[in-house]
Coordinates of C-alpha atoms in Angstrom, one line a residue:
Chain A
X1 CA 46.9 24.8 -3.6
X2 CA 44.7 22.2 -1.7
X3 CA 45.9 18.3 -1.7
X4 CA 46.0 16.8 -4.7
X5 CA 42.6 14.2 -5.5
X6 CA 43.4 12.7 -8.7
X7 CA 47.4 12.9 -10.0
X8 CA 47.8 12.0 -13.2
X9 CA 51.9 11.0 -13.8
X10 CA 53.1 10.1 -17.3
X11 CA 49.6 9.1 -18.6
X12 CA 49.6 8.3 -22.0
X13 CA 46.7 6.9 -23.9
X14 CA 46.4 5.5 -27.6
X15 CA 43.7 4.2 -29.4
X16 CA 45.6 1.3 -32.3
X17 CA 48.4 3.6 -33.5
X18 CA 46.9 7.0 -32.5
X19 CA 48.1 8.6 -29.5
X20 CA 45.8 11.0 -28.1
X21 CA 47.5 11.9 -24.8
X22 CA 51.1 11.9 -24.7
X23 CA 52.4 11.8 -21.0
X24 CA 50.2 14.0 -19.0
X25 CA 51.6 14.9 -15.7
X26 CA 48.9 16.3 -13.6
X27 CA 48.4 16.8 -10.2
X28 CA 44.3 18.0 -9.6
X29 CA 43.2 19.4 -6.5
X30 CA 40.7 18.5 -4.3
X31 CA 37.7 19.8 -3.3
X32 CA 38.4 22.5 -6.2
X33 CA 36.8 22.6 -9.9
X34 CA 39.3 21.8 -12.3
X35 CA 38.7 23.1 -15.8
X36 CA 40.4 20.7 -18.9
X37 CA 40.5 23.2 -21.7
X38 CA 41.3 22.9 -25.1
X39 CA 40.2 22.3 -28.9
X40 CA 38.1 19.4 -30.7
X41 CA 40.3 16.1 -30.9
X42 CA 42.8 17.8 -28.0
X43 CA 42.0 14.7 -25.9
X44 CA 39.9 16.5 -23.0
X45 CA 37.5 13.1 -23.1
X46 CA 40.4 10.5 -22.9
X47 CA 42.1 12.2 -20.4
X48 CA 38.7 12.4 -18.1
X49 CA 38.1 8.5 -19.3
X50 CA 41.2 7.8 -18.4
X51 CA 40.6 9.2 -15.0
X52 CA 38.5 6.3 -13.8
X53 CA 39.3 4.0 -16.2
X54 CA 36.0 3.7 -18.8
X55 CA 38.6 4.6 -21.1
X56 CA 39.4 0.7 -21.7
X57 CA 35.9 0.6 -23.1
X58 CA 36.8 2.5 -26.0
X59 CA 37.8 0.4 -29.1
X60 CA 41.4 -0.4 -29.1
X61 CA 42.2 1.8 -26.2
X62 CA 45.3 1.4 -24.3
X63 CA 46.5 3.4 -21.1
X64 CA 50.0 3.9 -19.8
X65 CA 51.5 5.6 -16.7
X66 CA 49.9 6.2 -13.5
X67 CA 46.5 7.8 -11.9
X68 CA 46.7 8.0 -8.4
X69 CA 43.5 8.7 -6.5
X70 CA 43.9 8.8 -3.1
X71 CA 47.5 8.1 -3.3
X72 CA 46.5 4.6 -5.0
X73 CA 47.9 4.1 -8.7
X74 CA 43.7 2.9 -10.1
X75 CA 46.2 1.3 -13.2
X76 CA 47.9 -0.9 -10.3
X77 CA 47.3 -4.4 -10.3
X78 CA 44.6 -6.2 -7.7
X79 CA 42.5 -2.9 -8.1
X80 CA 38.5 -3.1 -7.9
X81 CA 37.6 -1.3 -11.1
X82 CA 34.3 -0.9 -10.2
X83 CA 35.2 1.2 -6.7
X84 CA 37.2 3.0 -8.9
X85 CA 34.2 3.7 -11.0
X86 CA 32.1 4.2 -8.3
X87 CA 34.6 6.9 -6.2
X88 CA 35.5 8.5 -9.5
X89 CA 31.8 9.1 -11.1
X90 CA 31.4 10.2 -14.9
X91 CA 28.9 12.0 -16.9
X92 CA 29.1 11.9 -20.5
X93 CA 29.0 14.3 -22.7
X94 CA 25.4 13.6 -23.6
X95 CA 23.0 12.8 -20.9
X96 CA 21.3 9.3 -21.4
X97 CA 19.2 8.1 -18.6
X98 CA 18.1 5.1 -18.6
X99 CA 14.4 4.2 -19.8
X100 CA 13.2 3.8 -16.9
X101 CA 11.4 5.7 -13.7
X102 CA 13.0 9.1 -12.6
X103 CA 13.3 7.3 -9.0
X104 CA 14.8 3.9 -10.7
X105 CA 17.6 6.0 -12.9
X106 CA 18.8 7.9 -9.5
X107 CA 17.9 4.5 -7.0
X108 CA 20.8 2.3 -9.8
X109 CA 23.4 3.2 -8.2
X110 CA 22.5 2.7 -4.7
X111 CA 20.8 -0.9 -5.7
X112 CA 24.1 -1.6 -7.0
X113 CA 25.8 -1.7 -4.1
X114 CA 23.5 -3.6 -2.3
X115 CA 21.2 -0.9 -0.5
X116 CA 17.8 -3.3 -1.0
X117 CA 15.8 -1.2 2.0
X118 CA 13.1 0.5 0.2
X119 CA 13.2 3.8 3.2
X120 CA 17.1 3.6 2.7
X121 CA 16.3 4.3 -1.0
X122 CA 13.8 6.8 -0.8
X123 CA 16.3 8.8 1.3
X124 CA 19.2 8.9 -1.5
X125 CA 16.8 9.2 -4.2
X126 CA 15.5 12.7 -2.5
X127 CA 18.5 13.5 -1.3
X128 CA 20.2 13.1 -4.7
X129 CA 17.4 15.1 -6.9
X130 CA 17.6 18.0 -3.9
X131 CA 21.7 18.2 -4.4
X132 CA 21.0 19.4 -8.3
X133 CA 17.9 21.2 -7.7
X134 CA 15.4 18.5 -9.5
X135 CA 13.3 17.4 -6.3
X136 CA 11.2 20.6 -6.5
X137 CA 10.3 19.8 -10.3
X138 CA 9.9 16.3 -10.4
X139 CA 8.9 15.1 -6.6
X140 CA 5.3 14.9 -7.3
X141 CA 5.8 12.3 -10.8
X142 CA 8.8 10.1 -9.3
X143 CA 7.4 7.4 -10.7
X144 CA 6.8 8.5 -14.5
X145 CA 9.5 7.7 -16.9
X146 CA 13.2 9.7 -17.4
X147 CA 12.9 10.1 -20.6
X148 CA 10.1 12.3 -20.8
X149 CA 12.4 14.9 -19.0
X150 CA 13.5 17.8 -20.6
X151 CA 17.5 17.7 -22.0
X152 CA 18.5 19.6 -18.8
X153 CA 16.4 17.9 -16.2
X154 CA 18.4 15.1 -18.0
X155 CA 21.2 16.2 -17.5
X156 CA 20.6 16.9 -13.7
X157 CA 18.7 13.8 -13.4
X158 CA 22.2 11.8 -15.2
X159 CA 24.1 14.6 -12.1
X160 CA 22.2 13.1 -9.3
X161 CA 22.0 9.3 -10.6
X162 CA 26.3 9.8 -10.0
X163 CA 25.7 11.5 -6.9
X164 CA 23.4 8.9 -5.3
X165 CA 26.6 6.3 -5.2
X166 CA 28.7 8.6 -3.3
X167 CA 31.8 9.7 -5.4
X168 CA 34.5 11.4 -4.4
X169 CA 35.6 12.8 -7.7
X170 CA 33.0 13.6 -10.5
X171 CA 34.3 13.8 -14.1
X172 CA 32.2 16.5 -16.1
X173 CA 32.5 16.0 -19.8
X174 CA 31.2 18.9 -21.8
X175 CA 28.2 19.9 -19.8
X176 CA 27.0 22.6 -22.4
X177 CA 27.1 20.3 -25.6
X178 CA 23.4 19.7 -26.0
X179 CA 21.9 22.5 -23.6
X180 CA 19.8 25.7 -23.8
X181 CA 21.5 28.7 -22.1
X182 CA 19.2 28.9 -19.0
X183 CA 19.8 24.6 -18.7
X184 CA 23.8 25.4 -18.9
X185 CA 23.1 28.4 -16.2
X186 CA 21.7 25.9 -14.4
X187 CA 24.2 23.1 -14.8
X188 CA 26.9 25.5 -14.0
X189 CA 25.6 26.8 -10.1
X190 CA 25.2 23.3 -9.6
X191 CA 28.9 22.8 -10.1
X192 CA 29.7 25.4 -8.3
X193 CA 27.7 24.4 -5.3
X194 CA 28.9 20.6 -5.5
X195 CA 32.8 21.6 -5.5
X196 CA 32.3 22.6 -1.9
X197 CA 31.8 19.0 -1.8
X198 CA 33.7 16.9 -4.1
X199 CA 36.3 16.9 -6.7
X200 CA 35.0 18.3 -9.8
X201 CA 37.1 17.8 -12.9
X202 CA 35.2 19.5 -16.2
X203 CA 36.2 19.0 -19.6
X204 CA 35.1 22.0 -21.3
X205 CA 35.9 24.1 -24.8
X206 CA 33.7 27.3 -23.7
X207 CA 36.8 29.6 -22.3
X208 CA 34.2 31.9 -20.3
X209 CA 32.4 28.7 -18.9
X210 CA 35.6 27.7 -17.6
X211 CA 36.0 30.8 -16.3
X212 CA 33.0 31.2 -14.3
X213 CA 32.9 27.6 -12.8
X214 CA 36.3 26.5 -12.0
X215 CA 39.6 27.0 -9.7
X216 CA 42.0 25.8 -11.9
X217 CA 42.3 25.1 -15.8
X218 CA 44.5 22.9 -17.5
X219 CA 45.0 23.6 -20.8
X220 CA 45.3 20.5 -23.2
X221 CA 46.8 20.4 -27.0
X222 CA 47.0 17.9 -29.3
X223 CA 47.4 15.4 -26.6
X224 CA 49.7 17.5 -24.3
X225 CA 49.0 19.1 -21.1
X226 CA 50.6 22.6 -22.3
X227 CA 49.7 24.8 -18.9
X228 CA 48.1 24.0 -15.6
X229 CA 47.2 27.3 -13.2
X230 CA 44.5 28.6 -11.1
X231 CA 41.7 30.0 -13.3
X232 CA 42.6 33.8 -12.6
X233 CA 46.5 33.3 -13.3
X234 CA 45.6 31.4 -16.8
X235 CA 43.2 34.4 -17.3
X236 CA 45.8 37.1 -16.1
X237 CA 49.4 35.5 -17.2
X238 CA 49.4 32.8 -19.4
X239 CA 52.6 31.8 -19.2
X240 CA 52.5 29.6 -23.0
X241 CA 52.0 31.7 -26.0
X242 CA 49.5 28.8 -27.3
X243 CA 47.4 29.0 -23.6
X244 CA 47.0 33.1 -24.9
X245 CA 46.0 33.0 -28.0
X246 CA 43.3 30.0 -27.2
X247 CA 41.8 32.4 -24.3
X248 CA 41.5 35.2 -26.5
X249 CA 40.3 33.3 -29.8
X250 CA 43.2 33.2 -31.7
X251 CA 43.7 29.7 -31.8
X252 CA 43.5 28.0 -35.0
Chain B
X1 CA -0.4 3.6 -62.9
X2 CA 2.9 1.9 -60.1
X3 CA 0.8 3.0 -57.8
X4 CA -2.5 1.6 -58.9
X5 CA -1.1 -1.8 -59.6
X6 CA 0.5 -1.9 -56.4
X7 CA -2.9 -1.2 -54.2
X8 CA -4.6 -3.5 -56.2
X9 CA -2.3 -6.3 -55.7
X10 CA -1.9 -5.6 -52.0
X11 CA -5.9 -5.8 -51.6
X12 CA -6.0 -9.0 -53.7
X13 CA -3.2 -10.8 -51.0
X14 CA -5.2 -9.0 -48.7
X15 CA -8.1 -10.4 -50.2
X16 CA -7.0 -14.4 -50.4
X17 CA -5.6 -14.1 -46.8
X18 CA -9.1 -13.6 -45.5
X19 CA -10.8 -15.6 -48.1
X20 CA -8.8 -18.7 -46.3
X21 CA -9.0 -17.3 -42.9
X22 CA -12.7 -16.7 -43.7
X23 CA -13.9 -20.2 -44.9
X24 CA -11.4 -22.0 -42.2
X25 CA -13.5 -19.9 -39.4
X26 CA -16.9 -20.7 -41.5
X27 CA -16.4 -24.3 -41.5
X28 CA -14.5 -24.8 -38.4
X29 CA -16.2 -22.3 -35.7
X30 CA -19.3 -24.4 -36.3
X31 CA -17.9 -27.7 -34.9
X32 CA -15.5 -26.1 -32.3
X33 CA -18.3 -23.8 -31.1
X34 CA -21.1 -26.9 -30.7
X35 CA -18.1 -28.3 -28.1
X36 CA -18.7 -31.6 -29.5
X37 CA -15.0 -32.3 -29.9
X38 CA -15.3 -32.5 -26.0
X39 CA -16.7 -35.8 -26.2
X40 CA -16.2 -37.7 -29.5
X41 CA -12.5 -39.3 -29.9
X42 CA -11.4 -37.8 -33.0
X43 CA -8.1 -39.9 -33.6
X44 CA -6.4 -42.6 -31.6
X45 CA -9.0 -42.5 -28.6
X46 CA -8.1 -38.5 -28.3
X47 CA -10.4 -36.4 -28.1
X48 CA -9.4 -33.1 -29.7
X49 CA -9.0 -31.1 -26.7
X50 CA -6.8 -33.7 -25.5
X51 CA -4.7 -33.6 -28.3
X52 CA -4.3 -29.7 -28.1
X53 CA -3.5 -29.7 -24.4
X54 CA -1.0 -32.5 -25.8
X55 CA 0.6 -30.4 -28.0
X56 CA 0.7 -27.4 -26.1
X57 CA 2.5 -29.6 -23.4
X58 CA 5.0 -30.9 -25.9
X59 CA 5.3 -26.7 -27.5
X60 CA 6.2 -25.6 -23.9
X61 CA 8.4 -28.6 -23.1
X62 CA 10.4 -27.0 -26.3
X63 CA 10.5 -23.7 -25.2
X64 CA 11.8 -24.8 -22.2
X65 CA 15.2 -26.5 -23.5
X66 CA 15.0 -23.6 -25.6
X67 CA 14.5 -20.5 -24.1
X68 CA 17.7 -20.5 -21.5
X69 CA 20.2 -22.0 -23.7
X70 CA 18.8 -19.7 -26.6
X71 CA 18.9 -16.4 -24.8
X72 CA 22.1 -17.8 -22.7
X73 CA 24.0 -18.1 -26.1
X74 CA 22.1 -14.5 -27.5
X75 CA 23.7 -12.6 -24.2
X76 CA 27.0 -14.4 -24.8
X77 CA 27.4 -13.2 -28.9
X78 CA 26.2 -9.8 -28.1
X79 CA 27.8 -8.3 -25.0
X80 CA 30.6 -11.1 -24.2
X81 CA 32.2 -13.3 -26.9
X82 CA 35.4 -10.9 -28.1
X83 CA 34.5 -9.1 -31.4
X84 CA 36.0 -11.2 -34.0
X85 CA 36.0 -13.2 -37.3
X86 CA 35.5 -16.1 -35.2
X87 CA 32.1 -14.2 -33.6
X88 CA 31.0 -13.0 -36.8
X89 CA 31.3 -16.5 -38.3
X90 CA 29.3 -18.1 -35.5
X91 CA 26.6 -15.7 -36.1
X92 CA 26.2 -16.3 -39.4
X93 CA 26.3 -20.3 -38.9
X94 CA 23.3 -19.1 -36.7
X95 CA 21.3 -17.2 -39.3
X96 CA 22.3 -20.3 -41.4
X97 CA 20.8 -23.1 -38.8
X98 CA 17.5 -20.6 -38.5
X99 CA 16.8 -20.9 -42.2
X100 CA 17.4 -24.2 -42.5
X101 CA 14.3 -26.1 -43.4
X102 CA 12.2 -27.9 -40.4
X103 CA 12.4 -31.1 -42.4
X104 CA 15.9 -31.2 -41.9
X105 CA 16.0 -30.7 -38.1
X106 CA 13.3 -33.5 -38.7
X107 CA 15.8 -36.0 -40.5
X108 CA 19.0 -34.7 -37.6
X109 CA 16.5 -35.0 -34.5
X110 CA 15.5 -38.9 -36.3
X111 CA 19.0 -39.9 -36.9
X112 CA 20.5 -38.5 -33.9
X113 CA 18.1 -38.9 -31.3
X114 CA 16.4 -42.3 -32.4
X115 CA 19.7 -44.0 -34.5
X116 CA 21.9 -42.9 -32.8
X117 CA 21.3 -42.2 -29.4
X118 CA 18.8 -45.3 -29.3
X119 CA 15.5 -43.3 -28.0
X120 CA 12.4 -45.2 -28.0
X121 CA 9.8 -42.6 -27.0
X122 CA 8.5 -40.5 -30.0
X123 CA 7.5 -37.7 -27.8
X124 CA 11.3 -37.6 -26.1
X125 CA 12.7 -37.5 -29.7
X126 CA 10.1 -35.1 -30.8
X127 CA 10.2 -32.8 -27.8
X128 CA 14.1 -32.7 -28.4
X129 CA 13.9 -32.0 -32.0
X130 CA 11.7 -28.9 -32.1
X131 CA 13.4 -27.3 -29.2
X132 CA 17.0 -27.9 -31.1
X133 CA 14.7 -26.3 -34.1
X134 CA 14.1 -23.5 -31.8
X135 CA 17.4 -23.1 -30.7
X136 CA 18.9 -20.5 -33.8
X137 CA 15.8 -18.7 -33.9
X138 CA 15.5 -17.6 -30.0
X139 CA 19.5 -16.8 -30.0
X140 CA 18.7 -14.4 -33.2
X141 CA 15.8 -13.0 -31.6
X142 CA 18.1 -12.4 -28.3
X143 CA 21.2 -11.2 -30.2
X144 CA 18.9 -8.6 -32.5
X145 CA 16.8 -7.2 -29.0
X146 CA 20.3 -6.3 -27.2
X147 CA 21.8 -5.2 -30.2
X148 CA 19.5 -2.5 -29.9
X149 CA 19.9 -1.4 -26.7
X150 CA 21.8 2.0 -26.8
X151 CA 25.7 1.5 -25.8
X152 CA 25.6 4.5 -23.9
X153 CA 23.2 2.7 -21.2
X154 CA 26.1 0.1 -20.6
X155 CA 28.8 2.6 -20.3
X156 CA 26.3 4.8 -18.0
X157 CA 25.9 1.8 -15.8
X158 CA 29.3 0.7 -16.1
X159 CA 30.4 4.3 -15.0
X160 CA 28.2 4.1 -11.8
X161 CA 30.2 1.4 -10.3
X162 CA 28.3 -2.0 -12.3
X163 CA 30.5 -5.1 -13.1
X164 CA 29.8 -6.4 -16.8
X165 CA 27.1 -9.0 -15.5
X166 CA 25.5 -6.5 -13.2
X167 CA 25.5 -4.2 -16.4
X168 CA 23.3 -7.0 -18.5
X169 CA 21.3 -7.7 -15.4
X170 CA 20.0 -4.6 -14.5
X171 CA 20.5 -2.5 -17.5
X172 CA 20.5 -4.3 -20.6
X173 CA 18.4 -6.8 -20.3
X174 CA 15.3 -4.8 -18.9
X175 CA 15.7 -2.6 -21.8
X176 CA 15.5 -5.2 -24.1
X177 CA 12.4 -7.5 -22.7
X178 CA 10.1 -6.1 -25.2
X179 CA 11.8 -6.5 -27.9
X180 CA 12.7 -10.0 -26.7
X181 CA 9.7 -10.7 -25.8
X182 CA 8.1 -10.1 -29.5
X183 CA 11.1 -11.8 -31.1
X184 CA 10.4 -14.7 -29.2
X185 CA 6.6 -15.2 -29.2
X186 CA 7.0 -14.5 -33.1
X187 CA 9.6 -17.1 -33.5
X188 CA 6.8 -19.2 -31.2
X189 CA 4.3 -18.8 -33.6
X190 CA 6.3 -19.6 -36.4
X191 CA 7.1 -23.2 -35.3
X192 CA 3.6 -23.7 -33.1
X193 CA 2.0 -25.2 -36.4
X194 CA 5.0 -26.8 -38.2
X195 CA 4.4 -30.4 -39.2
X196 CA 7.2 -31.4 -40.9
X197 CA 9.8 -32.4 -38.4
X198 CA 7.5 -34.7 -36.6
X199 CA 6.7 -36.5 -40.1
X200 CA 10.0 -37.7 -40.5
X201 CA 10.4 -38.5 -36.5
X202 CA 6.8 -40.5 -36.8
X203 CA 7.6 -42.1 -39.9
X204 CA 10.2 -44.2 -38.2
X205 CA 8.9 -47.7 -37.6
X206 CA 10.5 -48.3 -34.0
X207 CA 9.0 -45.0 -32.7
X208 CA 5.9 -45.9 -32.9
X209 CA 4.6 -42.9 -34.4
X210 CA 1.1 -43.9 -34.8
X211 CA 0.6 -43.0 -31.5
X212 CA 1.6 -39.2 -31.4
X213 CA -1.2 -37.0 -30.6
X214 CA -0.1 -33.6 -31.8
X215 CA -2.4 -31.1 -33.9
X216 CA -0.5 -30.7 -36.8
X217 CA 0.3 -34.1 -37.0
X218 CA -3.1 -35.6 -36.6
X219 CA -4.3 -33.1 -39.3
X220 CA -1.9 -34.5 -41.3
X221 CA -2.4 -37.7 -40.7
X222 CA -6.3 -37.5 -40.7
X223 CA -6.3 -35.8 -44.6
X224 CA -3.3 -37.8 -45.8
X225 CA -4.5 -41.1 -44.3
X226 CA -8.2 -40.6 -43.8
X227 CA -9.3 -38.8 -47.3
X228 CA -13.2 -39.4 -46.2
X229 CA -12.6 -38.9 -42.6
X230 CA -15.1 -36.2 -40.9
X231 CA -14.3 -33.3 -42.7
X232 CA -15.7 -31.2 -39.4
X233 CA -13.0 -32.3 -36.9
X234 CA -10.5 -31.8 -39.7
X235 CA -11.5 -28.1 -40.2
X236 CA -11.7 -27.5 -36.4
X237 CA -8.5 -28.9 -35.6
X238 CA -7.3 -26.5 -38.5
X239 CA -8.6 -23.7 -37.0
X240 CA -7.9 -24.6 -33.6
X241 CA -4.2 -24.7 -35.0
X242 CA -4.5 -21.2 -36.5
X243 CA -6.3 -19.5 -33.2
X244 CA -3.0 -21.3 -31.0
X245 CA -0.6 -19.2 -33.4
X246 CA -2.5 -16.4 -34.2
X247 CA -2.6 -16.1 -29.9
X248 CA 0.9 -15.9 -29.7
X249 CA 1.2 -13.4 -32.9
X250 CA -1.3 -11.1 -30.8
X251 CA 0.2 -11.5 -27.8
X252 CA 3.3 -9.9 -29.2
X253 CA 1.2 -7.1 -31.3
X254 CA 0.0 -5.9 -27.7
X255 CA 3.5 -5.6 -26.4
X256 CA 4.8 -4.2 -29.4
X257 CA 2.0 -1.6 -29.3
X258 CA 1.7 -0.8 -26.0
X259 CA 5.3 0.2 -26.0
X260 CA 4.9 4.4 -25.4
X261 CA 7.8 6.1 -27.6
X262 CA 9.1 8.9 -25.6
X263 CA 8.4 12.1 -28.0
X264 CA 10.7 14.5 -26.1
X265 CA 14.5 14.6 -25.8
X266 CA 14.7 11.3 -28.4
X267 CA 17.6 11.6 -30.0
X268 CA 19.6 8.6 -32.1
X269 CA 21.7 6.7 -30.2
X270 CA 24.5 4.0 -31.3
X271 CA 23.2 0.3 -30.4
X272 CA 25.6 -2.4 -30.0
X273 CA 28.3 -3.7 -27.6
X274 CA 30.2 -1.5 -24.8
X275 CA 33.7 -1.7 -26.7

């Protein structure tokens, strides 16, 4: 296994009374896709929230234990939470651009952080759309608005719009939710190509989409992590009777 | 038979709308059109172009104490203050202050302004008054237009790296000038031709009210005081009055209908705050 990227140690997170991850120990490699497997409510979203801290958005939310990225523990105190948010990038389980100019939605980022020089822009904006396959499609009608894109030009478009503030780590939360199967094709080479390149963490219910995309799967239930492996040992040995009867359907 | 009844009814308010519209144009186009106004002092040595540009200074010199504390305040309820009682209570003290009658903020802006404060100058205390009146109304209209905005947008930009403020800077807030923009020029129009504050301001001996040269009040003042007074500058100040509102109204039907709603990919999404 690579260095670990992200390590999650003890992470617990609650919403009021609810616990919906009960100390997570996780260590996720780097420059490797890591697939978070598991059933509705098994916590695959908090525990990728949780990961760059948007979780404390969430009504009632409260983390405890440790993320390290990098070594640093993002829960620590005198951490930037926006670096966080910008090293660890997230995309949402539903792709919302925002109303505004393809080039605007992918040049946010970037303005954010205080690149003002319009060439400077032009450069991340193309290099961003060319990184998920969308400069070919939309280069000619930069300027017309995101929204009339289709859902997995959105989705590529929401892809590049992280990419464009250089993360290190991207969090992938259900990719396939609202897609057509040639989108979802699509979505998935992309992943495949950017884990050369970053840290790619995917939450995921679709057992074969997991294993076509990723290097590693965790498998989450009811809040607990229950098995962590590379893809092919999950596939071949599950070592947890629950892991086995999930990847061949059995799980109820 | 509902249905019938219904129609009819609609066309008859339909109908009395631009019977009124219709006569004040008839009777008032006449004198506006011939200019004459231009020239002849209409009421206290004002012409009544001078006393439009007068109140259009005084209406702007509102929206201008106004407009940033109003949409300060709006920003504030909707993606700051901390979701409680205390929150929802101010809101509806809000809604409560906007629906108050005018008259009221009349009879404060007198007795707070002029008693207590001691002000002397009728416009100050008017100027003061109808921007307080404005006040609710433009932290509604701001509160309502980011309400709207999709939540998801905030926690996209917030997820890209964006502090809270950059978040309402660059996110919120530019996908919520149209609707803020309507709200407010509505909420403009509303209060352009309202009389009644400034009656109970001018009424007030020490202010020397006699001297305010505002449209609705000089209407008032020329039918109330003046019963045989020229019935031409009367309806041409009217209309004058109407064409200032209905500008603003119009102005906020062309953003409104300009607005392209994108057809493909729409799908609901949850307005509100980022928690």
């Amino acid at each position: 296994m690579t260095d670990a990227k992200l390590v999650a140690r003890d992470l617990s997170v609650y919403y009021g009374s609810f616990q919906a991850l009960a100390s997570i120990n996780l260590a996720i490699p780097s420059d490797a896709a890591t697939a978070i497997i598991g059933h509705t409510n098994a916590g695959k979203s908090s525990f990728l929230r949780s990961l760059c801290r948007m979780n404390e958005l969430w009504d009632g939310a409260r983390t405890e234990g440790q993320v390290l990225l990098g070594g640093e523990n993002i829960y620590g105190p005198g951490i930037d939470v926006t670096e966080v948010r910008r090293r660890v990038g997230l995309l949402a389980r539903r792709p919302s651009p925002f109303p505004r100019s393809i080039y605007e939605n992918v040049a946010y980022g970037p303005r954010l952080h205080g690149v003002k020089q319009r060439s400077t822009l032009d450069d991340i904006v193309k290099k961003s759309l060319k990184q998920v396959a969308l400069w070919k499609e939309v280069k000619d009608r930069l300027q017309t608005s995101a929204l009339m894109l289709s859902p997995g030009q959105k989705a590529r478009l929401c892809i590049a719009r992280a990419l464009a503030v250089e993360p290190e780590v991207l969090l992938i939360d259900d990719p396939a939710s609202s897609l057509d199967p040639i989108s979802t094709a699509k979505i998935e080479d992309l992943i495949l190509e950017l884990k050369e390149d970053y840290t790619i963490v995917l939450a995921t219910h679709d057992m074969q989409q997991a294993g076509r995309v990723s290097d590693y799967i965790a498998f989450l239930a009811e809040g607990s992590l229950v098995e962590f492996g590379s893809t092919s040992d999950i596939f071949a040995r599950p070592k947890d009777r629950r892991t086995e009867d999930y990847i061949t359907g059995r799980f109820n | 038979m509902a249905c019938f009844c219904i129609t009819l009814l609609s066309y008859l308010v339909a109908g009395v709308g631009v019977a009124v519209v219709g006569y004040l144009v008839l009777r008032g186009l006449g004198p506006l059109g011939r200019g004459f106004f231009r020239a002849t002092p209409v009421y206290g040595g004002n012409t009544l172009i001078q006393i439009w540009f007068q109140t259009v200074r005084i209406f702007l010199g509102a929206i201008c104490i106004a407009l940033p504390l109003g949409i300060g305040a709006g920003i504030y309820l909707s993606e700051y203050a901390p979701d409680s009682r205390m929150m929802h209570n101010t809101i509806d003290s809000i809604i409560g202050l906007a629906e108050v009658p005018p008259i009221v903020y009349g009879l404060f802006g007198w007795g707070a302004f002029s008693l207590y404060r001691g002000l002397e100058q009728v416009l100050t205390v008017v100027l003061l008054t109808s921007g307080i009146w404005l006040l609710p109304r433009i932290v509604l209209e701001t509160y309502a237009a980011l309400q709207q905005v999709p939540v998801s947008y905030r926690r996209e930009s917030l997820a890209l790296g964006a502090s809270p403020w950059q978040t309402t800077w660059r996110a919120v807030l530019p996908s919520a000038r149209r609707q803020l923009a309507i709200g407010i020029l509505q909420g403009m129009a509303r209060v352009s031709g309202e009389v009644a504050p400034i009656i109970v301001i001018a009424a007030e001996p020490g202010l020397g009210g006699d001297s305010l040269t505002i449209l609705p009040y000089y209407l008032y003042r020329s039918i109330i005081e003046f019963p045989l007074g020229s019935r031409e500058a009367q309806f041409a100040a009217a209309l004058l009055l109407f064409a200032t509102s209905l500008f603003l109204h119009l102005i906020a039907m062309l953003i409104e209908i300009t607005h392209v709603t994108p057809v493909l990919g729409t799908e609901y999404q949850e307005g509100g705050r980022w928690w």
